[in-house]
């Protein structure tokens, strides 16, 4: 399947929003690969309809911030790599809304040799003490009562773990949503086969999806090709667990960013804006 871009979608709620995103992507003629959290509600009936517009991967249970989330992303990437000839692989969630014309995105990636992924500076990573995520064990399970999970993780702080840097050098951190080139993905898949300990290291690690790809890029020959992600999010409140919920008032900032998708948008809250953005995307 020849393609410029393969779109990879992670979904865990709001099947209506996912359906609208699939409608937007359908007009591009590009392949779409979809993973829906097995525990997500109200998805059983729509899955057959989604299969008309996307390659639907087997559903696995995903824990937000857990290793299962990274596993689902890697499964999407492997499937898209094997089943398409895309030059770029773009990871989105069903909370993403396109905000610029697809033709511009296609033209940008057709002439690019960059890896589009947000990466924190060393200073920010140190200030947030993110490296401890890789240097200690952390258990994330949905069915364990929260207070029990807290106590288990307090105990795990005292279990020795070999420092990440001793095996793989400096860890890097950033956002989850990216557009990565086939050249890098070729390298990554080969690297994982010859270095199984790299994937293993991210097990029992908190928010492994926010370090795995940045760290792999840092180890690769593509480390100097990193550019900002093509997906906009407002993290003005750095202490928040999620980015700001966007609305029409955020459009000037989104447009000024030059990015092609924005999250998180509640499509249902402003149908007129949703229609405007879809029309813009479709040109």
mmCIF file of C-alpha atoms in Angstrom:
data_model
loop_
_atom_site.group_PDB
_atom_site.id
_atom_site.type_symbol
_atom_site.label_atom_id
_atom_site.label_comp_id
_atom_site.label_asym_id
_atom_site.label_seq_id
_atom_site.Cartn_x
_atom_site.Cartn_y
_atom_site.Cartn_z
ATOM 1 C CA UNK A 1 0.000 0.000 0.000
ATOM 2 C CA UNK A 2 1.787 3.148 -1.224
ATOM 3 C CA UNK A 3 1.342 6.172 1.034
ATOM 4 C CA UNK A 4 2.926 9.400 2.182
ATOM 5 C CA UNK A 5 1.632 9.086 5.741
ATOM 6 C CA UNK A 6 0.220 6.261 7.822
ATOM 7 C CA UNK A 7 -2.003 7.585 10.607
ATOM 8 C CA UNK A 8 -1.906 5.628 13.882
ATOM 9 C CA UNK A 9 -4.764 6.261 16.301
ATOM 10 C CA UNK A 10 -5.023 5.402 19.988
ATOM 11 C CA UNK A 11 -8.594 5.564 21.324
ATOM 12 C CA UNK A 12 -10.035 4.922 24.759
ATOM 13 C CA UNK A 13 -13.289 6.902 24.932
ATOM 14 C CA UNK A 14 -15.878 8.905 22.946
ATOM 15 C CA UNK A 15 -16.520 6.714 19.891
ATOM 16 C CA UNK A 16 -18.318 9.633 18.226
ATOM 17 C CA UNK A 17 -15.136 11.711 18.290
ATOM 18 C CA UNK A 18 -13.175 8.800 16.864
ATOM 19 C CA UNK A 19 -15.708 8.379 14.070
ATOM 20 C CA UNK A 20 -15.411 12.074 13.182
ATOM 21 C CA UNK A 21 -11.611 11.854 13.104
ATOM 22 C CA UNK A 22 -11.793 8.791 10.854
ATOM 23 C CA UNK A 23 -14.107 10.737 8.539
ATOM 24 C CA UNK A 24 -11.534 13.534 8.341
ATOM 25 C CA UNK A 25 -8.706 11.110 7.574
ATOM 26 C CA UNK A 26 -10.698 9.067 5.058
ATOM 27 C CA UNK A 27 -10.563 11.846 2.495
ATOM 28 C CA UNK A 28 -6.759 11.801 2.430
ATOM 29 C CA UNK A 29 -6.524 8.350 0.870
ATOM 30 C CA UNK A 30 -3.829 7.478 3.406
ATOM 31 C CA UNK A 31 -3.884 4.278 5.509
ATOM 32 C CA UNK A 32 -5.175 4.457 9.062
ATOM 33 C CA UNK A 33 -4.319 1.977 11.830
ATOM 34 C CA UNK A 34 -6.470 1.940 14.948
ATOM 35 C CA UNK A 35 -6.175 0.590 18.462
ATOM 36 C CA UNK A 36 -9.113 0.842 20.879
ATOM 37 C CA UNK A 37 -8.619 0.085 24.563
ATOM 38 C CA UNK A 38 -10.318 -3.227 25.348
ATOM 39 C CA UNK A 39 -11.895 -1.753 28.477
ATOM 40 C CA UNK A 40 -13.321 1.301 26.674
ATOM 41 C CA UNK A 41 -17.092 1.599 26.905
ATOM 42 C CA UNK A 42 -19.565 1.889 23.999
ATOM 43 C CA UNK A 43 -17.064 0.677 21.388
ATOM 44 C CA UNK A 44 -18.278 -2.871 20.756
ATOM 45 C CA UNK A 45 -21.030 -1.934 18.293
ATOM 46 C CA UNK A 46 -19.097 0.751 16.332
ATOM 47 C CA UNK A 47 -16.003 -1.408 15.759
ATOM 48 C CA UNK A 48 -17.421 -2.957 12.581
ATOM 49 C CA UNK A 49 -18.008 0.537 11.160
ATOM 50 C CA UNK A 50 -14.511 1.648 12.093
ATOM 51 C CA UNK A 51 -13.119 -1.365 10.218
ATOM 52 C CA UNK A 52 -14.392 0.178 6.975
ATOM 53 C CA UNK A 53 -12.056 3.139 7.465
ATOM 54 C CA UNK A 54 -9.089 1.731 9.364
ATOM 55 C CA UNK A 55 -7.019 -1.365 9.992
ATOM 56 C CA UNK A 56 -8.247 -2.319 13.465
ATOM 57 C CA UNK A 57 -5.696 -4.052 15.662
ATOM 58 C CA UNK A 58 -6.727 -6.594 18.305
ATOM 59 C CA UNK A 59 -7.898 -4.692 21.352
ATOM 60 C CA UNK A 60 -5.757 -4.930 24.462
ATOM 61 C CA UNK A 61 -6.331 -3.462 27.886
ATOM 62 C CA UNK A 62 -4.447 -0.184 28.196
ATOM 63 C CA UNK A 63 -3.539 1.547 31.437
ATOM 64 C CA UNK A 64 -2.934 5.270 31.017
ATOM 65 C CA UNK A 65 0.733 5.937 31.674
ATOM 66 C CA UNK A 66 1.529 2.220 31.911
ATOM 67 C CA UNK A 67 3.685 -0.059 29.778
ATOM 68 C CA UNK A 68 0.529 -1.405 28.116
ATOM 69 C CA UNK A 69 0.071 2.000 26.474
ATOM 70 C CA UNK A 70 3.553 1.797 24.966
ATOM 71 C CA UNK A 71 2.869 -1.785 23.825
ATOM 72 C CA UNK A 72 -0.257 -0.675 21.971
ATOM 73 C CA UNK A 73 1.646 2.166 20.271
ATOM 74 C CA UNK A 74 4.435 -0.184 19.201
ATOM 75 C CA UNK A 75 1.881 -2.666 17.858
ATOM 76 C CA UNK A 76 0.363 0.105 15.722
ATOM 77 C CA UNK A 77 3.787 1.132 14.469
ATOM 78 C CA UNK A 78 4.782 -2.427 13.585
ATOM 79 C CA UNK A 79 1.512 -3.039 11.723
ATOM 80 C CA UNK A 80 1.739 0.210 9.768
ATOM 81 C CA UNK A 81 5.388 -0.450 8.907
ATOM 82 C CA UNK A 82 4.586 -3.941 7.635
ATOM 83 C CA UNK A 83 1.363 -3.133 5.808
ATOM 84 C CA UNK A 84 2.132 0.220 4.184
ATOM 85 C CA UNK A 85 4.954 1.936 2.352
ATOM 86 C CA UNK A 86 4.384 5.208 4.208
ATOM 87 C CA UNK A 87 7.278 7.654 4.440
ATOM 88 C CA UNK A 88 5.991 8.907 7.792
ATOM 89 C CA UNK A 89 4.014 7.410 10.657
ATOM 90 C CA UNK A 90 1.878 9.889 12.606
ATOM 91 C CA UNK A 91 0.500 9.032 16.037
ATOM 92 C CA UNK A 92 -2.795 10.648 17.085
ATOM 93 C CA UNK A 93 -5.494 10.131 19.689
ATOM 94 C CA UNK A 94 -9.237 10.355 19.169
ATOM 95 C CA UNK A 95 -9.052 13.682 21.046
ATOM 96 C CA UNK A 96 -7.106 15.182 18.118
ATOM 97 C CA UNK A 97 -8.719 17.532 15.616
ATOM 98 C CA UNK A 98 -7.068 18.610 12.333
ATOM 99 C CA UNK A 99 -6.538 22.373 12.175
ATOM 100 C CA UNK A 100 -4.645 22.986 8.909
ATOM 101 C CA UNK A 101 -5.082 21.670 5.347
ATOM 102 C CA UNK A 102 -3.991 18.113 4.730
ATOM 103 C CA UNK A 103 -2.338 19.203 1.471
ATOM 104 C CA UNK A 104 0.102 21.329 3.502
ATOM 105 C CA UNK A 105 0.908 18.426 5.825
ATOM 106 C CA UNK A 106 1.510 16.109 2.888
ATOM 107 C CA UNK A 107 3.781 18.661 1.208
ATOM 108 C CA UNK A 108 5.736 19.255 4.418
ATOM 109 C CA UNK A 109 6.432 15.575 5.028
ATOM 110 C CA UNK A 110 7.129 14.810 1.369
ATOM 111 C CA UNK A 111 10.122 17.146 1.467
ATOM 112 C CA UNK A 112 11.240 16.518 5.049
ATOM 113 C CA UNK A 113 14.026 14.536 6.677
ATOM 114 C CA UNK A 114 12.976 15.462 10.236
ATOM 115 C CA UNK A 115 11.578 13.508 13.177
ATOM 116 C CA UNK A 116 8.645 15.499 14.553
ATOM 117 C CA UNK A 117 8.456 14.879 18.283
ATOM 118 C CA UNK A 118 8.461 17.164 21.320
ATOM 119 C CA UNK A 119 11.487 16.730 23.552
ATOM 120 C CA UNK A 120 12.084 18.418 26.884
ATOM 121 C CA UNK A 121 15.331 20.192 27.569
ATOM 122 C CA UNK A 122 17.748 18.532 29.977
ATOM 123 C CA UNK A 123 17.051 21.321 32.448
ATOM 124 C CA UNK A 124 13.305 20.685 32.424
ATOM 125 C CA UNK A 125 13.742 16.919 32.696
ATOM 126 C CA UNK A 126 16.014 17.411 35.694
ATOM 127 C CA UNK A 127 13.714 19.982 37.291
ATOM 128 C CA UNK A 128 10.761 17.609 36.968
ATOM 129 C CA UNK A 129 12.899 14.756 38.311
ATOM 130 C CA UNK A 130 11.753 12.604 35.395
ATOM 131 C CA UNK A 131 14.841 10.398 35.333
ATOM 132 C CA UNK A 132 13.614 8.655 38.487
ATOM 133 C CA UNK A 133 10.815 7.172 36.376
ATOM 134 C CA UNK A 134 13.414 4.973 34.686
ATOM 135 C CA UNK A 135 15.593 4.432 37.737
ATOM 136 C CA UNK A 136 12.964 2.919 39.994
ATOM 137 C CA UNK A 137 10.182 0.360 39.674
ATOM 138 C CA UNK A 138 6.589 1.528 39.438
ATOM 139 C CA UNK A 139 3.467 -0.650 39.357
ATOM 140 C CA UNK A 140 0.394 0.486 37.411
ATOM 141 C CA UNK A 141 -2.709 -1.712 37.464
ATOM 142 C CA UNK A 142 -6.362 -0.791 36.913
ATOM 143 C CA UNK A 143 -7.877 -3.410 39.194
ATOM 144 C CA UNK A 144 -5.757 -2.782 42.258
ATOM 145 C CA UNK A 145 -7.449 -0.376 44.703
ATOM 146 C CA UNK A 146 -5.694 2.980 44.546
ATOM 147 C CA UNK A 147 -4.607 3.010 48.193
ATOM 148 C CA UNK A 148 -3.006 -0.429 47.786
ATOM 149 C CA UNK A 149 -1.179 0.708 44.649
ATOM 150 C CA UNK A 150 0.183 3.726 46.525
ATOM 151 C CA UNK A 151 1.558 1.532 49.309
ATOM 152 C CA UNK A 152 3.105 -0.939 46.836
ATOM 153 C CA UNK A 153 4.879 1.874 45.013
ATOM 154 C CA UNK A 154 6.172 3.283 48.272
ATOM 155 C CA UNK A 155 7.798 -0.094 48.936
ATOM 156 C CA UNK A 156 9.136 -0.345 45.369
ATOM 157 C CA UNK A 157 11.090 2.878 45.870
ATOM 158 C CA UNK A 158 13.436 0.874 48.060
ATOM 159 C CA UNK A 159 13.990 -1.961 45.558
ATOM 160 C CA UNK A 160 17.353 -1.402 43.816
ATOM 161 C CA UNK A 161 17.245 -0.904 40.059
ATOM 162 C CA UNK A 162 20.263 -0.534 37.796
ATOM 163 C CA UNK A 163 20.522 3.099 36.628
ATOM 164 C CA UNK A 164 19.227 3.493 33.092
ATOM 165 C CA UNK A 165 22.275 5.510 32.038
ATOM 166 C CA UNK A 166 24.604 2.582 32.754
ATOM 167 C CA UNK A 167 22.962 0.507 30.025
ATOM 168 C CA UNK A 168 21.688 3.016 27.481
ATOM 169 C CA UNK A 169 23.156 6.406 28.250
ATOM 170 C CA UNK A 170 21.103 9.528 28.769
ATOM 171 C CA UNK A 171 17.331 9.120 28.867
ATOM 172 C CA UNK A 172 15.221 11.738 27.112
ATOM 173 C CA UNK A 173 11.646 12.810 27.694
ATOM 174 C CA UNK A 174 8.803 14.601 25.929
ATOM 175 C CA UNK A 175 5.291 14.309 24.563
ATOM 176 C CA UNK A 176 3.575 11.164 23.295
ATOM 177 C CA UNK A 177 2.286 12.372 19.912
ATOM 178 C CA UNK A 178 4.705 12.376 16.975
ATOM 179 C CA UNK A 179 5.376 11.908 13.260
ATOM 180 C CA UNK A 180 8.395 9.668 12.651
ATOM 181 C CA UNK A 181 10.103 8.809 9.382
ATOM 182 C CA UNK A 182 10.333 5.351 7.868
ATOM 183 C CA UNK A 183 14.131 5.641 7.982
ATOM 184 C CA UNK A 184 14.062 6.029 11.761
ATOM 185 C CA UNK A 185 11.391 3.355 12.220
ATOM 186 C CA UNK A 186 13.499 0.930 10.130
ATOM 187 C CA UNK A 187 16.380 1.626 12.507
ATOM 188 C CA UNK A 188 14.175 1.339 15.619
ATOM 189 C CA UNK A 189 12.675 -2.033 14.703
ATOM 190 C CA UNK A 190 16.123 -3.453 13.967
ATOM 191 C CA UNK A 191 17.495 -1.974 17.211
ATOM 192 C CA UNK A 192 14.729 -3.567 19.266
ATOM 193 C CA UNK A 193 15.536 -7.016 17.849
ATOM 194 C CA UNK A 194 19.221 -6.792 18.713
ATOM 195 C CA UNK A 195 18.665 -4.988 22.037
ATOM 196 C CA UNK A 196 15.666 -6.647 23.725
ATOM 197 C CA UNK A 197 16.781 -5.192 27.023
ATOM 198 C CA UNK A 198 15.775 -1.728 25.794
ATOM 199 C CA UNK A 199 12.073 -2.591 25.704
ATOM 200 C CA UNK A 200 12.387 -4.590 28.906
ATOM 201 C CA UNK A 201 13.747 -1.531 30.655
ATOM 202 C CA UNK A 202 10.492 0.345 30.148
ATOM 203 C CA UNK A 203 8.391 -2.286 31.905
ATOM 204 C CA UNK A 204 7.236 -1.272 35.377
ATOM 205 C CA UNK A 205 8.098 2.308 34.446
ATOM 206 C CA UNK A 206 5.752 5.242 34.911
ATOM 207 C CA UNK A 207 4.770 7.038 31.666
ATOM 208 C CA UNK A 208 7.140 5.012 29.504
ATOM 209 C CA UNK A 209 5.455 6.405 26.368
ATOM 210 C CA UNK A 210 6.883 9.834 27.263
ATOM 211 C CA UNK A 211 10.476 8.611 27.168
ATOM 212 C CA UNK A 212 10.741 5.588 24.870
ATOM 213 C CA UNK A 213 10.826 7.256 21.456
ATOM 214 C CA UNK A 214 12.794 10.315 22.562
ATOM 215 C CA UNK A 215 15.424 8.077 24.141
ATOM 216 C CA UNK A 216 15.590 5.790 21.110
ATOM 217 C CA UNK A 217 16.064 8.798 18.850
ATOM 218 C CA UNK A 218 18.915 9.964 21.063
ATOM 219 C CA UNK A 219 20.643 6.607 20.581
ATOM 220 C CA UNK A 220 20.072 6.585 16.825
ATOM 221 C CA UNK A 221 21.831 8.208 13.851
ATOM 222 C CA UNK A 222 18.787 10.523 13.644
ATOM 223 C CA UNK A 223 19.381 12.375 16.917
ATOM 224 C CA UNK A 224 20.156 15.655 15.152
ATOM 225 C CA UNK A 225 16.978 15.569 13.029
ATOM 226 C CA UNK A 226 14.445 16.266 15.784
ATOM 227 C CA UNK A 227 11.837 18.979 15.175
ATOM 228 C CA UNK A 228 8.766 19.971 17.237
ATOM 229 C CA UNK A 229 5.709 17.726 17.133
ATOM 230 C CA UNK A 230 2.990 18.532 14.600
ATOM 231 C CA UNK A 231 0.281 18.218 17.281
ATOM 232 C CA UNK A 232 -0.594 21.207 19.465
ATOM 233 C CA UNK A 233 -1.446 20.964 23.150
ATOM 234 C CA UNK A 234 -1.656 23.649 25.819
ATOM 235 C CA UNK A 235 0.343 22.699 28.898
ATOM 236 C CA UNK A 236 0.232 26.183 30.438
ATOM 237 C CA UNK A 237 -0.639 24.526 33.725
ATOM 238 C CA UNK A 238 2.517 22.452 34.072
ATOM 239 C CA UNK A 239 1.183 20.761 37.214
ATOM 240 C CA UNK A 240 -1.933 19.432 35.465
ATOM 241 C CA UNK A 241 -2.263 15.747 34.590
ATOM 242 C CA UNK A 242 -3.798 16.595 31.197
ATOM 243 C CA UNK A 243 -3.463 19.465 28.725
ATOM 244 C CA UNK A 244 -6.051 22.229 28.656
ATOM 245 C CA UNK A 245 -9.390 21.437 27.001
ATOM 246 C CA UNK A 246 -9.322 23.652 23.925
ATOM 247 C CA UNK A 247 -12.102 25.803 22.455
ATOM 248 C CA UNK A 248 -12.596 28.499 19.813
ATOM 249 C CA UNK A 249 -10.641 31.067 21.858
ATOM 250 C CA UNK A 250 -7.499 28.959 21.403
ATOM 251 C CA UNK A 251 -7.533 29.147 17.595
ATOM 252 C CA UNK A 252 -5.126 32.132 17.312
ATOM 253 C CA UNK A 253 -2.495 30.332 19.396
ATOM 254 C CA UNK A 254 -3.030 27.093 17.479
ATOM 255 C CA UNK A 255 -2.720 28.833 14.115
ATOM 256 C CA UNK A 256 0.399 30.680 15.266
ATOM 257 C CA UNK A 257 2.003 27.377 16.283
ATOM 258 C CA UNK A 258 1.958 26.095 12.706
ATOM 259 C CA UNK A 259 0.926 22.637 13.892
ATOM 260 C CA UNK A 260 -1.535 20.428 12.038
ATOM 261 C CA UNK A 261 -3.552 18.779 14.815
ATOM 262 C CA UNK A 262 -4.715 20.022 18.201
ATOM 263 C CA UNK A 263 -5.707 18.158 21.337
ATOM 264 C CA UNK A 264 -7.731 18.071 23.414
ATOM 265 C CA UNK A 265 -10.866 19.290 21.665
ATOM 266 C CA UNK A 266 -14.365 18.282 22.674
ATOM 267 C CA UNK A 267 -15.909 18.104 19.220
ATOM 268 C CA UNK A 268 -19.359 17.758 20.733
ATOM 269 C CA UNK A 269 -19.174 21.120 22.538
ATOM 270 C CA UNK A 270 -18.869 23.271 19.383
ATOM 271 C CA UNK A 271 -20.176 21.519 16.259
ATOM 272 C CA UNK A 272 -19.792 24.691 14.166
ATOM 273 C CA UNK A 273 -16.083 24.928 14.989
ATOM 274 C CA UNK A 274 -15.657 21.231 14.260
ATOM 275 C CA UNK A 275 -17.239 21.706 10.834
ATOM 276 C CA UNK A 276 -15.016 24.711 10.123
ATOM 277 C CA UNK A 277 -11.864 22.808 11.003
ATOM 278 C CA UNK A 278 -12.892 19.770 8.961
ATOM 279 C CA UNK A 279 -13.543 22.009 5.946
ATOM 280 C CA UNK A 280 -10.145 23.653 6.412
ATOM 281 C CA UNK A 281 -8.432 20.235 6.619
ATOM 282 C CA UNK A 282 -10.134 19.047 3.451
ATOM 283 C CA UNK A 283 -9.277 22.223 1.569
#
